[in-house]
PDB file of C-alpha atoms in Angstrom:
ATOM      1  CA  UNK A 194     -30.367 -23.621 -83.910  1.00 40.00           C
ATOM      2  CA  UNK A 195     -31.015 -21.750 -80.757  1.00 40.00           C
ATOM      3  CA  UNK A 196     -31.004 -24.896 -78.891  1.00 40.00           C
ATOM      4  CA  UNK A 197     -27.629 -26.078 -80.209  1.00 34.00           C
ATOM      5  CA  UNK A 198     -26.301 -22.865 -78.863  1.00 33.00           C
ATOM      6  CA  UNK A 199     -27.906 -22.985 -75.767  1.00 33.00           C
ATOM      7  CA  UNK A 200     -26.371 -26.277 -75.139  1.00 34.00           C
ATOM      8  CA  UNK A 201     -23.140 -25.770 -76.404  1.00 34.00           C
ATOM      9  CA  UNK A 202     -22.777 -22.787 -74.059  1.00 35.00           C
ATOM     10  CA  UNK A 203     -24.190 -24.647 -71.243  1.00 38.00           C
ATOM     11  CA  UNK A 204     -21.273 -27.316 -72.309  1.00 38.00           C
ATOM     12  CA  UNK A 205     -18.711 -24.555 -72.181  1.00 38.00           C
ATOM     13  CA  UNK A 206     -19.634 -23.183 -68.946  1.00 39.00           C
ATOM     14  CA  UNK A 207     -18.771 -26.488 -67.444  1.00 42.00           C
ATOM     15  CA  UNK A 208     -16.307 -27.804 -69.297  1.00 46.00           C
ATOM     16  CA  UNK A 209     -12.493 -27.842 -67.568  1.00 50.00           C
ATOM     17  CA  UNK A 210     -11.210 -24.257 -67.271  1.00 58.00           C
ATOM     18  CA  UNK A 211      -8.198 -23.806 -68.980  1.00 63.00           C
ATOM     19  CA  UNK A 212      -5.887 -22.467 -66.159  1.00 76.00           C
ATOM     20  CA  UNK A 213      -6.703 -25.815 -64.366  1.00 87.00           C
ATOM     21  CA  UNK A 214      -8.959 -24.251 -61.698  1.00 94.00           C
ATOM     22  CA  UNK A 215     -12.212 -26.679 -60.178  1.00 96.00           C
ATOM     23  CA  UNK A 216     -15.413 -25.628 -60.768  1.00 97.00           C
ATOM     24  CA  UNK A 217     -16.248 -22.760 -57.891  1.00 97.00           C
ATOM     25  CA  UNK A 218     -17.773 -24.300 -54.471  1.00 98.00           C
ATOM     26  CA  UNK A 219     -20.125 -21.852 -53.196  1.00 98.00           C
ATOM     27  CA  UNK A 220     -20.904 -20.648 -49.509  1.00 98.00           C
ATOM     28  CA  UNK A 221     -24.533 -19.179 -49.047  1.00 97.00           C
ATOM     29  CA  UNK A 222     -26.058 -17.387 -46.400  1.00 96.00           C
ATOM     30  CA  UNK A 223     -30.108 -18.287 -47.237  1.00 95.00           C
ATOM     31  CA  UNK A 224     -30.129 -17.045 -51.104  1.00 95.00           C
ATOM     32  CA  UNK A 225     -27.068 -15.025 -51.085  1.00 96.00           C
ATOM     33  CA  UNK A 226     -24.391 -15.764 -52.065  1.00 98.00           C
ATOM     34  CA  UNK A 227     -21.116 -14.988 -49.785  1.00 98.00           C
ATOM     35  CA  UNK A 228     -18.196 -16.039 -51.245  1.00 98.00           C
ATOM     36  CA  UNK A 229     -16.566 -19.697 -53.584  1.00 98.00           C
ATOM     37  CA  UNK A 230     -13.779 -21.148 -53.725  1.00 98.00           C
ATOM     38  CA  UNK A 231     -11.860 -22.916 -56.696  1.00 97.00           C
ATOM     39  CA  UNK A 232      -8.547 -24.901 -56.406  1.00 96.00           C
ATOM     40  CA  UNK A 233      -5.332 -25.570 -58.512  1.00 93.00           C
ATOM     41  CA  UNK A 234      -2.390 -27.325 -58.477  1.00 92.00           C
ATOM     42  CA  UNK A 235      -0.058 -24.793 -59.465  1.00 91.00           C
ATOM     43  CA  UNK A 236       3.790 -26.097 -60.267  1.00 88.00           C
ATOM     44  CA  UNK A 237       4.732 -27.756 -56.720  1.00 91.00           C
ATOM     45  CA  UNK A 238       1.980 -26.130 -54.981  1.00 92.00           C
ATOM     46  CA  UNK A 239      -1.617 -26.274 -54.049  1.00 94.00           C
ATOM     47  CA  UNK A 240      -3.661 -23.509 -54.462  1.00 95.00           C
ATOM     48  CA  UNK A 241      -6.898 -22.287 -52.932  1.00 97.00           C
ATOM     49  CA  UNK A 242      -8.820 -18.946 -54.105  1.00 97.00           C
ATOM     50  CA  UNK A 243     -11.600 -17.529 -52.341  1.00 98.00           C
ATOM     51  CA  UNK A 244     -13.732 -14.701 -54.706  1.00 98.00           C
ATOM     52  CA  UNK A 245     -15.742 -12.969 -51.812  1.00 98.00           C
ATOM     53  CA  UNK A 246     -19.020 -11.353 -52.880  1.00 98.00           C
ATOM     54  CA  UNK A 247     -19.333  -7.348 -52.241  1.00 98.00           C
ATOM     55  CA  UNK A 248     -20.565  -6.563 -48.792  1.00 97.00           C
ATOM     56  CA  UNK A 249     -18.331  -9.556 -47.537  1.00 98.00           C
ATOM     57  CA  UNK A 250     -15.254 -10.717 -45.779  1.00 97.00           C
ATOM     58  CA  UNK A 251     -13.526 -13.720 -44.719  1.00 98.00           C
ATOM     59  CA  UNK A 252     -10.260 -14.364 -42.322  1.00 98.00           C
ATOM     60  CA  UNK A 253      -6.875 -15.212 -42.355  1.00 98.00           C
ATOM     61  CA  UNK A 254      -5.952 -19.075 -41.749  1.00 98.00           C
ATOM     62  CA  UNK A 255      -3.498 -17.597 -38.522  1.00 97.00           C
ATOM     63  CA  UNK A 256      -6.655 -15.467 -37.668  1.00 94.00           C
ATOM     64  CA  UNK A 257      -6.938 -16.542 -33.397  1.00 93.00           C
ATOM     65  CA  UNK A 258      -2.499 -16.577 -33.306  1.00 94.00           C
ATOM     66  CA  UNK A 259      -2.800 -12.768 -34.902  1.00 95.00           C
ATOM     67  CA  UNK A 260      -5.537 -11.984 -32.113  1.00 93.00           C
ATOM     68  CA  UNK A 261      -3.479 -13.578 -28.934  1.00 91.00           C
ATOM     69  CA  UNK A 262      -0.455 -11.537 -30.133  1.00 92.00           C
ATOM     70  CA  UNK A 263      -2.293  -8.355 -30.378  1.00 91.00           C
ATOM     71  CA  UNK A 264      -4.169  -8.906 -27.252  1.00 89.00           C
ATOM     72  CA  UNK A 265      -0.937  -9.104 -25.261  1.00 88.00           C
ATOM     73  CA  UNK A 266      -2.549 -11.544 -22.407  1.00 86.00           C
ATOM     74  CA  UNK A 267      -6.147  -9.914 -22.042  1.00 87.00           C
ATOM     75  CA  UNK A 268      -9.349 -12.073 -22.687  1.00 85.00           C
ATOM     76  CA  UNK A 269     -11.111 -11.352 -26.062  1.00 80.00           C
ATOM     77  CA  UNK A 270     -14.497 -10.195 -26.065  1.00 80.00           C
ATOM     78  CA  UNK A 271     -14.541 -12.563 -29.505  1.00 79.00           C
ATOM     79  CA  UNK A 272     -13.027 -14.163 -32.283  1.00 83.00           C
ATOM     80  CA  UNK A 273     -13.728 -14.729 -36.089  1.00 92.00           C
ATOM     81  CA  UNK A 274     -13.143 -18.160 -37.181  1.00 94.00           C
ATOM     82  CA  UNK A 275     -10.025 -18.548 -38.937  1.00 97.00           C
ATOM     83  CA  UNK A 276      -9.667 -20.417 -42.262  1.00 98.00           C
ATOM     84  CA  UNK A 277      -8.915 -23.874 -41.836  1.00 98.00           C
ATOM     85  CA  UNK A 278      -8.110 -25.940 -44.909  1.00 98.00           C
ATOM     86  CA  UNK A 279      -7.063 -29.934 -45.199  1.00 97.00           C
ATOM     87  CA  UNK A 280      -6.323 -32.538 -47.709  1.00 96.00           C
ATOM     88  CA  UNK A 281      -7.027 -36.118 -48.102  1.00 94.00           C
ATOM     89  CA  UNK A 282      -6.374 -38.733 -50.940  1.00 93.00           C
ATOM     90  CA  UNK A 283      -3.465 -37.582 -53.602  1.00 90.00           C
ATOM     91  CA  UNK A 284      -1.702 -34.662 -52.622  1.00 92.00           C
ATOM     92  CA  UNK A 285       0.226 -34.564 -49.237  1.00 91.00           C
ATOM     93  CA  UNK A 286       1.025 -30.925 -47.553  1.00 93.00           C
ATOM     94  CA  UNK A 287       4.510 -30.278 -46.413  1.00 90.00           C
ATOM     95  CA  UNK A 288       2.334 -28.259 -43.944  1.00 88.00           C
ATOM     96  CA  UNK A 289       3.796 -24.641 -44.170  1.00 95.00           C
ATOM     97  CA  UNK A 290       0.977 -22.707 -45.816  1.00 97.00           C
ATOM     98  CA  UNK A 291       1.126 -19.189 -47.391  1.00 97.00           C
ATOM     99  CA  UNK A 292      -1.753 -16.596 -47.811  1.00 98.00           C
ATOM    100  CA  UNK A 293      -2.522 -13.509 -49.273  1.00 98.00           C
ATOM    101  CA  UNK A 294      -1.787 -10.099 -47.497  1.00 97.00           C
ATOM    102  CA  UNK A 295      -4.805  -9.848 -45.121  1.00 98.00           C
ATOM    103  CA  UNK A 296      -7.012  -6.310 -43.826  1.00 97.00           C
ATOM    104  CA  UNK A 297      -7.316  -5.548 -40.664  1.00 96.00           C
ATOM    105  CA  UNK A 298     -10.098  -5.238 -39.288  1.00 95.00           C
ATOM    106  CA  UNK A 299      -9.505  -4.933 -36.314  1.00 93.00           C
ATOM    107  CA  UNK A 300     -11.610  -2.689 -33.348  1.00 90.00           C
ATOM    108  CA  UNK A 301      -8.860  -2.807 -30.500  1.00 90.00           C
ATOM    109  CA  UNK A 302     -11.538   0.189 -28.678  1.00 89.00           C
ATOM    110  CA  UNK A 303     -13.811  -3.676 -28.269  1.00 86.00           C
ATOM    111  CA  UNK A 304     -10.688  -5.767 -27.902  1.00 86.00           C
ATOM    112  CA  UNK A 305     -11.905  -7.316 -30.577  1.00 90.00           C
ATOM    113  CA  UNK A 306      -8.880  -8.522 -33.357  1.00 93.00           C
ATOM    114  CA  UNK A 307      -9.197  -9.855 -37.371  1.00 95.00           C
ATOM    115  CA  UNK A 308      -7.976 -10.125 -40.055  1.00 97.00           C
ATOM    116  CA  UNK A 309      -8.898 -11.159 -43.058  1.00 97.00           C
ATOM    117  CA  UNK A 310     -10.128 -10.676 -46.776  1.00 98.00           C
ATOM    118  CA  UNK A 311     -12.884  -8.596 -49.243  1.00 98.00           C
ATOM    119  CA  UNK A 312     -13.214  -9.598 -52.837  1.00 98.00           C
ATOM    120  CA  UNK A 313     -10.050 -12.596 -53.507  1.00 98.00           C
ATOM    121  CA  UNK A 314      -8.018 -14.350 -51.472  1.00 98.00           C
ATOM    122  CA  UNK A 315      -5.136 -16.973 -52.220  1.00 98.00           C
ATOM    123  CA  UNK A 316      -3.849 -20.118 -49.635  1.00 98.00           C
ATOM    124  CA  UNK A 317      -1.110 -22.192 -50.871  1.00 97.00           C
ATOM    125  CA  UNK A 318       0.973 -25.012 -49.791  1.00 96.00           C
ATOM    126  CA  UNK A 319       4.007 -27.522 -51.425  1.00 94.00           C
ATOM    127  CA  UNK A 320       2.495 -30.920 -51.909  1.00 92.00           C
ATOM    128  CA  UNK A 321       3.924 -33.780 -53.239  1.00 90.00           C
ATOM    129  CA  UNK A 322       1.866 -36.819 -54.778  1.00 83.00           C
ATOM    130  CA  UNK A 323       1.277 -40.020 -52.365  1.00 75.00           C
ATOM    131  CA  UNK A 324      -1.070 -41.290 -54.919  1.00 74.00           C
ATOM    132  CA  UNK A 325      -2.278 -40.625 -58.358  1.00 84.00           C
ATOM    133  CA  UNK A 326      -6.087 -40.269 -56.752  1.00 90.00           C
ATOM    134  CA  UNK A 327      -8.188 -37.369 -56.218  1.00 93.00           C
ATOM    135  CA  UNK A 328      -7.741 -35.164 -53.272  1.00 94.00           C
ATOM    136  CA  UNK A 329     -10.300 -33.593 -51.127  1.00 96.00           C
ATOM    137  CA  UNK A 330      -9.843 -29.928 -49.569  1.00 97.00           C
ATOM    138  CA  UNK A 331     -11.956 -29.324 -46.765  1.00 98.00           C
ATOM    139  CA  UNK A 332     -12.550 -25.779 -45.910  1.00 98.00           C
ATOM    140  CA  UNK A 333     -14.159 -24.696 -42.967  1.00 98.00           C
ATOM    141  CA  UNK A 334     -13.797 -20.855 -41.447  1.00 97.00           C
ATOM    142  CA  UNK A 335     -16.328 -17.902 -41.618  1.00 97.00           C
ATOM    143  CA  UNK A 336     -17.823 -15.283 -43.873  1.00 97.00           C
ATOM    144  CA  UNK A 337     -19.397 -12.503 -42.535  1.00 96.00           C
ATOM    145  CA  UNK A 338     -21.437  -9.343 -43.344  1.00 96.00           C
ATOM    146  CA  UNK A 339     -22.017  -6.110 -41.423  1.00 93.00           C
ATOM    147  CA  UNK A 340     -24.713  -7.847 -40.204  1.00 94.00           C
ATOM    148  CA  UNK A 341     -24.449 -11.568 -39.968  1.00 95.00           C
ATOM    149  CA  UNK A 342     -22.128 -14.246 -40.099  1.00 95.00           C
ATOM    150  CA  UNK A 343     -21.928 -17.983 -42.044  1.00 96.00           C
ATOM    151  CA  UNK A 344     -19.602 -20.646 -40.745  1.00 97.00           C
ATOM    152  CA  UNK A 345     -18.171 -22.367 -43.759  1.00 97.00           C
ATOM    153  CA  UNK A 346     -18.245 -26.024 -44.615  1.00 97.00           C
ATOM    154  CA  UNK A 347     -17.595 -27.125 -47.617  1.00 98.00           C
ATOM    155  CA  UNK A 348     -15.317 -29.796 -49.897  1.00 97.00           C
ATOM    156  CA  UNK A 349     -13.661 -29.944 -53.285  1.00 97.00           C
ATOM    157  CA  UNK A 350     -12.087 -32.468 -54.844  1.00 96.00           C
ATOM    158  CA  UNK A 351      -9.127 -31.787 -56.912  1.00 94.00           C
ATOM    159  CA  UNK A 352      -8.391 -34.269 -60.090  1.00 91.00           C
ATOM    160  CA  UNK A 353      -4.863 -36.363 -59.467  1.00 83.00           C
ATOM    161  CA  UNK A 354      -1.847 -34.185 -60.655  1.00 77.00           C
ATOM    162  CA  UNK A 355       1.393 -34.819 -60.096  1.00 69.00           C
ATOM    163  CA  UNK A 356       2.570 -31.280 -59.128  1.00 71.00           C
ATOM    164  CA  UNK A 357       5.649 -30.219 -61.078  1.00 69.00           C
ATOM    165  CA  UNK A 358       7.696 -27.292 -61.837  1.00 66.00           C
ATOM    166  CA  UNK A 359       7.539 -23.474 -61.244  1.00 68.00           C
ATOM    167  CA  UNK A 360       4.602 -22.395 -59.159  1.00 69.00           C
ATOM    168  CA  UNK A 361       3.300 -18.760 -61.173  1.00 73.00           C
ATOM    169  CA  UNK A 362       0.470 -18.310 -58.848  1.00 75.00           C
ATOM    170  CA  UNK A 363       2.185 -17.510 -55.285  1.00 85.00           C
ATOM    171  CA  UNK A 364       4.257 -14.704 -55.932  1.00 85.00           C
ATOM    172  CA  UNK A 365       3.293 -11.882 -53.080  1.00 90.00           C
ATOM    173  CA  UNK A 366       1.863 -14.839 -51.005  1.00 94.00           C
ATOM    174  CA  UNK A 367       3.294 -14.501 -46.603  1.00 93.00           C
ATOM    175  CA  UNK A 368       3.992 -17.387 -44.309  1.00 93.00           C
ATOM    176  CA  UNK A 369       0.870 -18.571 -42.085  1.00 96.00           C
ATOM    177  CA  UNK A 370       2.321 -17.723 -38.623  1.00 92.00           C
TER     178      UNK A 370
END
């Protein structure tokens, strides 16, 4: 009997989740783990979450446009890797993205400008379906500590959808500059 429910659990754990998210990709720094990411399609949108562990932080996709405004001109003594997301296969981007309300955290006293996100984050974008095929997000950015940084690399692939109807996800989402 304890078998049964160990497997049945086990089943449950990685059976489809009911809001429509992927299973989570992870990022790891050695054995830690930093941050994962899930996707949806979410009425006409695509959605992208990123649950960052305590103790981390990851960036906003306009990260390096943010850091040239704020800069005004002057060289930066360096720059966090914005997140960078893109699709092949199914869904197609009209290629306006939104994203949550970043921090800053910014140290102007270094010249050094971020911004970015601790504990979730949400990137959207309209799609529409070229194909009824699975599509691939790559993600690539960084996820740092107070101590260390991980450049992210990772994939997911998204089951064909065709995206449809009133997106409940993006409310409070801004415009990628």
């Amino acid at each position: 009997m304890k078998i049964l429910t160990l497997l049945l659990t086990a089943f449950a754990m990685h059976a489809a989740d009911p809001a429509g998210w992927t299973a989570p990709v992870e990022v790891r720094h050695d054995e830690t783990l930093c941050l994962t990411y899930s996707a949806r399609v979410d009425g006409p949108y695509l959605v992208v979450k990123a649950r960052i562990e305590p103790g981390w932080h990851t960036f906003t996709m306009d990260n390096k446009v943010r850091a040239e405004a704020a800069l005004g001109g002057k060289k930066a003594l360096g720059l966090d890797q914005p997140t960078r997301i893109t699709l092949t296969g199914g869904l197609a981007s009209d290629g306006k993205w939104l994203q949550s309300n970043p921090k800053d955290f910014s140290k102007p006293e270094m010249r050094w400008y971020s911004w970015g996100y601790e504990g979730e984050a949400l990137f959207a974008t309209k799609v529409s379906q070229a194909a009824k095929v699975e599509t691939t997000l790559k993600i690539r950015g960084q996820a740092c500590s107070d101590t260390t940084c991980k450049n992210i690399d990772v994939t997911i692939a998204v089951p064909a959808k065709t995206p449809a109807g009133a997106a409940s996800g993006v409310g409070g989402l801004i415009a990628v500059q």
